[in-house]
C-alpha positions as a printed Julia matrix, in Angstrom:
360×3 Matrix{Float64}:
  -58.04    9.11  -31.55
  -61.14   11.4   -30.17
  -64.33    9.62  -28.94
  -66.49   11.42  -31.78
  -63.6    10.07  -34.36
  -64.23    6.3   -33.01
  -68.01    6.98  -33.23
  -68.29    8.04  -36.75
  -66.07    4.73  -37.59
  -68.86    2.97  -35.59
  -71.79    4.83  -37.56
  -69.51    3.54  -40.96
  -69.68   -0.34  -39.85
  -72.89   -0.58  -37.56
  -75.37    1.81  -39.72
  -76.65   -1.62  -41.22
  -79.78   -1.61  -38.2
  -80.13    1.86  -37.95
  -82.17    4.53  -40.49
  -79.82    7.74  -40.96
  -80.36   10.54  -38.56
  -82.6    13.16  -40.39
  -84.3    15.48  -37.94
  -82.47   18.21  -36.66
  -83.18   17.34  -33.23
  -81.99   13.55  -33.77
  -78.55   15.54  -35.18
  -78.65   17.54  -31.82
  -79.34   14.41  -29.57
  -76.96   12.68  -30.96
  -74.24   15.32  -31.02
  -75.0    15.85  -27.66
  -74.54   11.81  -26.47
  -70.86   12.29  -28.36
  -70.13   15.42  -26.64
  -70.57   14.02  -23.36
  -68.9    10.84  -23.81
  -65.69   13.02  -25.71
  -65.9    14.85  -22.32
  -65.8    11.85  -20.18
  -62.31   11.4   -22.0
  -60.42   14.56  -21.56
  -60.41   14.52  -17.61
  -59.11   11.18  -17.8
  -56.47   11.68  -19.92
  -55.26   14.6   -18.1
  -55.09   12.79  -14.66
  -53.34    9.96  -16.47
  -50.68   12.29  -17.82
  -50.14   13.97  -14.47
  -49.73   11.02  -12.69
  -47.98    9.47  -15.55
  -45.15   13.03  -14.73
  -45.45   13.25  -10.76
  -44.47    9.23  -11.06
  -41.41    9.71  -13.24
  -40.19   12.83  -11.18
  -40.91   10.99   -7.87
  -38.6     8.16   -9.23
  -35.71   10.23  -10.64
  -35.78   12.35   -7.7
  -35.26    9.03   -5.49
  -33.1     7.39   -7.75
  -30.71   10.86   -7.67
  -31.0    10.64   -3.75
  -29.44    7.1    -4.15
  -26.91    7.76   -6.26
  -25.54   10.66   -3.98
  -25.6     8.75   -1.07
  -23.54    5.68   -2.84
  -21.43    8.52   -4.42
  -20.47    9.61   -0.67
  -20.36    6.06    0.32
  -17.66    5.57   -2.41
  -15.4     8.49   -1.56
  -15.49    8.49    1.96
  -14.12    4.44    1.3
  -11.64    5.55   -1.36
   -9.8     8.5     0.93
   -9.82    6.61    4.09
   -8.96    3.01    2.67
   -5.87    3.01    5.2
   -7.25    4.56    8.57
  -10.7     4.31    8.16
  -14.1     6.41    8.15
  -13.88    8.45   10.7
  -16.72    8.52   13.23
  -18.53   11.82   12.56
  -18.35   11.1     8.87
  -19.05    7.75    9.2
  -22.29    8.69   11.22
  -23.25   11.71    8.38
  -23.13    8.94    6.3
  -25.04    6.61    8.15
  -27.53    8.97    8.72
  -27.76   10.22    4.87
  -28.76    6.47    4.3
  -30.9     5.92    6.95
  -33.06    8.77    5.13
  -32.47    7.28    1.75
  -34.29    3.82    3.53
  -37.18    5.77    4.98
  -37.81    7.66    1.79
  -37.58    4.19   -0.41
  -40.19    2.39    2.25
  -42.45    5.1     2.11
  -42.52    5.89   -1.73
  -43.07    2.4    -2.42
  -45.91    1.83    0.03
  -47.91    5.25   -1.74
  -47.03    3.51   -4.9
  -48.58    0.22   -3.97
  -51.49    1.99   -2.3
  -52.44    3.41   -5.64
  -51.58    0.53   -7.85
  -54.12   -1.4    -5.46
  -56.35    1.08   -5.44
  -56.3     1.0    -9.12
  -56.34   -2.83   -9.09
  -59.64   -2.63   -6.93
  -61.52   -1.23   -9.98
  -60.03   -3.35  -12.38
  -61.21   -6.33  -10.61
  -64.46   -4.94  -10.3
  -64.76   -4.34  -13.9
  -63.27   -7.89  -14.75
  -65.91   -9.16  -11.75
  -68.92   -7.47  -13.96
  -67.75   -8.81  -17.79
  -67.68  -12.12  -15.84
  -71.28  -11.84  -15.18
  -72.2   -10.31  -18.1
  -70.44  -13.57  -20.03
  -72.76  -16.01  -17.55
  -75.92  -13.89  -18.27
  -77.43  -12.02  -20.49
  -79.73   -9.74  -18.04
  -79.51   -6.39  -18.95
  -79.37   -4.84  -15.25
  -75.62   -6.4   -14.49
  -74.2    -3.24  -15.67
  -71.51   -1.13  -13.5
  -73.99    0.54  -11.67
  -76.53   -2.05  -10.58
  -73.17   -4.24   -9.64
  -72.15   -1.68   -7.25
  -75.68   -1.31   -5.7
  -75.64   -5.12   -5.3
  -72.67   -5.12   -3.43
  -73.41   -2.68   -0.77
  -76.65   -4.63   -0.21
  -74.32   -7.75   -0.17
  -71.86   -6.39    2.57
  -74.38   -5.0     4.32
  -76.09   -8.3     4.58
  -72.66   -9.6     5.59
  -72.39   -6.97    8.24
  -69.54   -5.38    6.39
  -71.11   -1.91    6.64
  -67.79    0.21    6.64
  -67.21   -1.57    2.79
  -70.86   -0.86    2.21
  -70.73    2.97    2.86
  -67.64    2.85    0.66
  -69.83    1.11   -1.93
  -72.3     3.79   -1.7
  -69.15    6.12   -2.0
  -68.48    5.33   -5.02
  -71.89    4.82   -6.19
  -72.51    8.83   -5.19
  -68.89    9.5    -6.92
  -70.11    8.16  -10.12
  -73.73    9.33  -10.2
  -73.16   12.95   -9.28
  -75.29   12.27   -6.22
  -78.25   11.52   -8.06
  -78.85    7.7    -6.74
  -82.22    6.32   -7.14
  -85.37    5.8    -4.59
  -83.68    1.77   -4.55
  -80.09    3.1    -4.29
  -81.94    5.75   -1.52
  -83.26    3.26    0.59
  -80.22    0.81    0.54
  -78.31    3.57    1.63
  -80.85    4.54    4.27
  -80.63    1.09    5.45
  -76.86    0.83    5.49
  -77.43    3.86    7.86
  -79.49    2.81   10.4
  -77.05    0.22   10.65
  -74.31    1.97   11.35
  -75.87    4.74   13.63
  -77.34    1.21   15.55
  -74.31   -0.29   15.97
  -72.56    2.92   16.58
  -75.05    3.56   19.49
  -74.32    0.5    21.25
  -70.5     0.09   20.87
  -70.91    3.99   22.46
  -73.12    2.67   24.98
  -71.3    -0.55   26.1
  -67.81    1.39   26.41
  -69.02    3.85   27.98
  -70.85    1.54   30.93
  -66.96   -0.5    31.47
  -65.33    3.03   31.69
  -67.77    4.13   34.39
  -67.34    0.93   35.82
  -63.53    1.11   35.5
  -63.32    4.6    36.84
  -65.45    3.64   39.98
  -63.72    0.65   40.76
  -60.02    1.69   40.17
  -58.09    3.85   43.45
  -55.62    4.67   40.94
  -55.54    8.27   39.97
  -52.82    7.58   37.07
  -54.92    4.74   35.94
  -58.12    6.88   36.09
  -55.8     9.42   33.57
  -55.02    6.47   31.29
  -58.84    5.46   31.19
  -59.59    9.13   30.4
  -57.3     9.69   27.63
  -58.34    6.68   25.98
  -62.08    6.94   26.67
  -61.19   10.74   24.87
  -59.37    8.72   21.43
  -62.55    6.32   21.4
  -65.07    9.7    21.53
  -62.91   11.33   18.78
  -62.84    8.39   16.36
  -66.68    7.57   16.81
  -67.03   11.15   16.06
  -65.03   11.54   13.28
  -67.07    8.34   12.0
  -70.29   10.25   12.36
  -68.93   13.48   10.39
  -67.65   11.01    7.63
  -71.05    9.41    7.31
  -73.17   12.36    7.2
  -70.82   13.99    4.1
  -71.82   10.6     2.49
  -75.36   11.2     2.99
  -75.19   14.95    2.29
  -73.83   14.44   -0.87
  -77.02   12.69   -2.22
  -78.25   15.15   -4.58
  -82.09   16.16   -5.2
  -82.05   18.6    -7.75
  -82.25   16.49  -11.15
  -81.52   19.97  -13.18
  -77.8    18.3   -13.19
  -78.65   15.24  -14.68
  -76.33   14.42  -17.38
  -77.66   13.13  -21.49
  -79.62   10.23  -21.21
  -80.75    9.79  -17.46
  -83.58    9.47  -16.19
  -85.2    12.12  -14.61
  -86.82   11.26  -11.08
  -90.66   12.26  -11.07
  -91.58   14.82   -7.99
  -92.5    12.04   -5.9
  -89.54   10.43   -5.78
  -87.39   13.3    -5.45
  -89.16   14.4    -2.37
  -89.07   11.07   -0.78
  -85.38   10.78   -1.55
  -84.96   13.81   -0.03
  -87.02   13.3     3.12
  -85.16   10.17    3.42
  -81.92   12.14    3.13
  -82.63   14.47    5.88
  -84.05   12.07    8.09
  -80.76   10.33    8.04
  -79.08   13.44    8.51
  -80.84   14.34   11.3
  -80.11   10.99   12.79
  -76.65   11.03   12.21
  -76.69   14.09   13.57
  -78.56   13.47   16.77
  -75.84   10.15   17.65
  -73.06   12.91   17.04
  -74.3    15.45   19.2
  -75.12   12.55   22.13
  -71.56   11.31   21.95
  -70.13   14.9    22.38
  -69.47   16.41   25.79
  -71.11   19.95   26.22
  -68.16   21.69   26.79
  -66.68   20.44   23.45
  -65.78   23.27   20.98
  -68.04   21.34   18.13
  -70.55   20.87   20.62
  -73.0    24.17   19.38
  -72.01   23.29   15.89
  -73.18   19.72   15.89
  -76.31   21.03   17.96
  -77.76   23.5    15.32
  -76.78   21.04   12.34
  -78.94   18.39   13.98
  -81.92   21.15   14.51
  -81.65   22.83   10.67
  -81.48   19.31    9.31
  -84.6    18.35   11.51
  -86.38   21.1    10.41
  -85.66   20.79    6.91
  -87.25   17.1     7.09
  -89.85   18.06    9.01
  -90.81   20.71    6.18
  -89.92   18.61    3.44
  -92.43   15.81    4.81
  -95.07   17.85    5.82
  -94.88   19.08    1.85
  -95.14   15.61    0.44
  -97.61   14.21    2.59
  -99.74   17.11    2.44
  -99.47   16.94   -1.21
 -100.32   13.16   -1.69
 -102.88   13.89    0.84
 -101.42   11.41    3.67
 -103.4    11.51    6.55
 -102.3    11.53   10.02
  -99.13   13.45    8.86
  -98.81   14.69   12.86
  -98.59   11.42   13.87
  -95.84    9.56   11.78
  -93.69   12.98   12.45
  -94.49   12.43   16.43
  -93.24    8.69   16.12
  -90.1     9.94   14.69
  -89.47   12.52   16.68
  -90.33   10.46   19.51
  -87.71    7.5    18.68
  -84.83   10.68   17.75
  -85.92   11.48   21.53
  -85.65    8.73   22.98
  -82.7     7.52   21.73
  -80.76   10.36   22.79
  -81.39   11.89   25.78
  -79.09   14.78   24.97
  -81.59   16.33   22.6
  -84.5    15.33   24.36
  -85.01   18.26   27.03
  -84.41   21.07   25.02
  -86.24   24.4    24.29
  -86.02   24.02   20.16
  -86.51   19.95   20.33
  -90.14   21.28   22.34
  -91.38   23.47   19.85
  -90.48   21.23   17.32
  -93.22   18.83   19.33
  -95.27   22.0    19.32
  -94.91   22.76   15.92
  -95.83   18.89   14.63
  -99.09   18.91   16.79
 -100.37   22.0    14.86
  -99.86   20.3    11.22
């Protein structure tokens, strides 16, 4: 049954409360509520059914691969019963099953990735009707449950399950998070571009160390392939986190029916706060890439277009709500991005950057 089918049965039974819908505009509204929650349907259903159809061929597939092998299995026993397999068969054979096992091991691990993938949600949802049951507040709904639990893990120091939080969060939203979804996300942030920093900085001080100490030119090799792995992964860590905070969305022209639109104040302030992460994520990638990287330029004019933008965008706002001493709160940030990381510090563009902030 459609969604607009259920919700005329529900205007039948529940119209008790409620004064019939006269106006045009009411009509409109209200057609326009049932469109979007018929639409929130269809997608649904069409994922189900494809993965309902990619299941069922994955298993007959496998289940045909079986049955060939134990078909083999069966003849090669029946014709040899009185001299035996012999040993290239017997290793064809072998072999045939040995793919047989590695296709079974990994078909059922991607099927129990998704089932517990799937399980994840429905034990959120369960998690939320359980609160709901013990109160009666109105804000333990889906979304202010998910913004609880990123603050939650991030209090924990779980920050890799809070930026998956947040994930989800922008998933659901379309981007558009509030200026109290903003800043725990901000926060989560500066957390991880802390601790990033200092896990970069400590490793890096014990391979020095290492590489001084040891005679060993193999070893040194060893250190240096490692020491290369760690430098990947803490990059690919800061590319991951600034698609999570690019994809926080400013323009509230795509809200969908029925939220709230952000006034202009907030939607500049999430957005300064969006670039300013940006351009902090930015500057820890750039200062854990060597200069001779290939993603080294890359990272380098990312971190300046997304400095500039925030620079712009908070000049705007502040200048608007008539902030004074603008220059200066732009200097102190500046001044921290600086010092932090050295590798941005000394440049022509970070200097007329400075330049450009003292004339504001």
């Amino acid at each position: 049954m459609a969604l607009l089918e259920l919700f005329d049965e529900a205007d039948d039974v529940d119209d008790v409360d409620e004064p019939p819908l006269r106006s045009a505009d009411s009509a409109a509204d209200r057609r326009r509520w049932l469109d979007e929650l018929n639409a929130m349907q269809r997608p649904i259903d069409t994922l189900a059914g494809a993965l309902r159809e990619q299941l069922a061929a994955l298993e007959t597939e496998h289940r045909q691969k079986l049955q060939h092998c134990a078909i083999d299995w069966q003849n090669a026993l029946n014709s040899s019963s009185f001299c035996g397999i012999s040993g290239r068969k017997r290793r064809k054979l072998e072999s045939l099953t040995g793919e047989c096992r590695l296709r079974s091991t990994l078909l059922a691990e991607k099927i129990k990735n998704c089932s517990d993938y799937l399980h994840s949600f429905d034990t959120l949802i369960r998690s939320i009707q359980r609160e709901q049951k013990r109160k009666s507040e109105e804000d333990d709904f889906l979304r202010e449950f998910l913004l609880k639990s990123a603050r939650h893990q991030h209090k924990k120091g779980q920050i890799g399950q809070a930026l998956d939080t947040f994930c989800q969060l922008l998933l659901a939203t379309g981007g558009h998070l509030s200026a109290e979804e903003m800043e725990g996300l901000a926060d989560v942030c500066r957390e991880k571009v802390r601790q990033t920093r200092e896990f970069h900085e400590r490793i890096s001080q014990a391979v020095r160390q290492q590489l001084n100490e040891s005679n060993s030119g193999r070893q040194n090799v060893v250190v240096h392939e490692l020491w290369g792995q760690v430098l990947e992964d803490l990059r690919s860590e800061c590319a991951e986190s600034f698609e999570i905070v690019m994809q926080v969305n400013c323009d509230e022209s795509n809200n969908t029916v029925g939220q709230s639109v952000p006034n202009c104040s907030q939607k500049h302030n999430t957005e300064q706060l969006k670039l300013l992460m940006a351009s902090t994520i930015c500057a820890l990638w750039l200062h854990i890439t060597p200069r001779g990287h290939e993603e080294f330029d890359d990272i380098k004019d990312l971190f300046f277009s997304t400095l500039d933008d925030y620079i712009e965008t908070f000049r705007i706002t502040n200048q608007k709500n008539c902030v004074k001493n603008v220059a200066d709160d732009l200097e102190k940030t500046v001044r921290e991005l600086m010092g932090n990381y050295p590798t941005v510090a000394g440049t022509k563009k970070m200097r007329k950057i400075a330049q450009r902030i003292l004339i504001i």
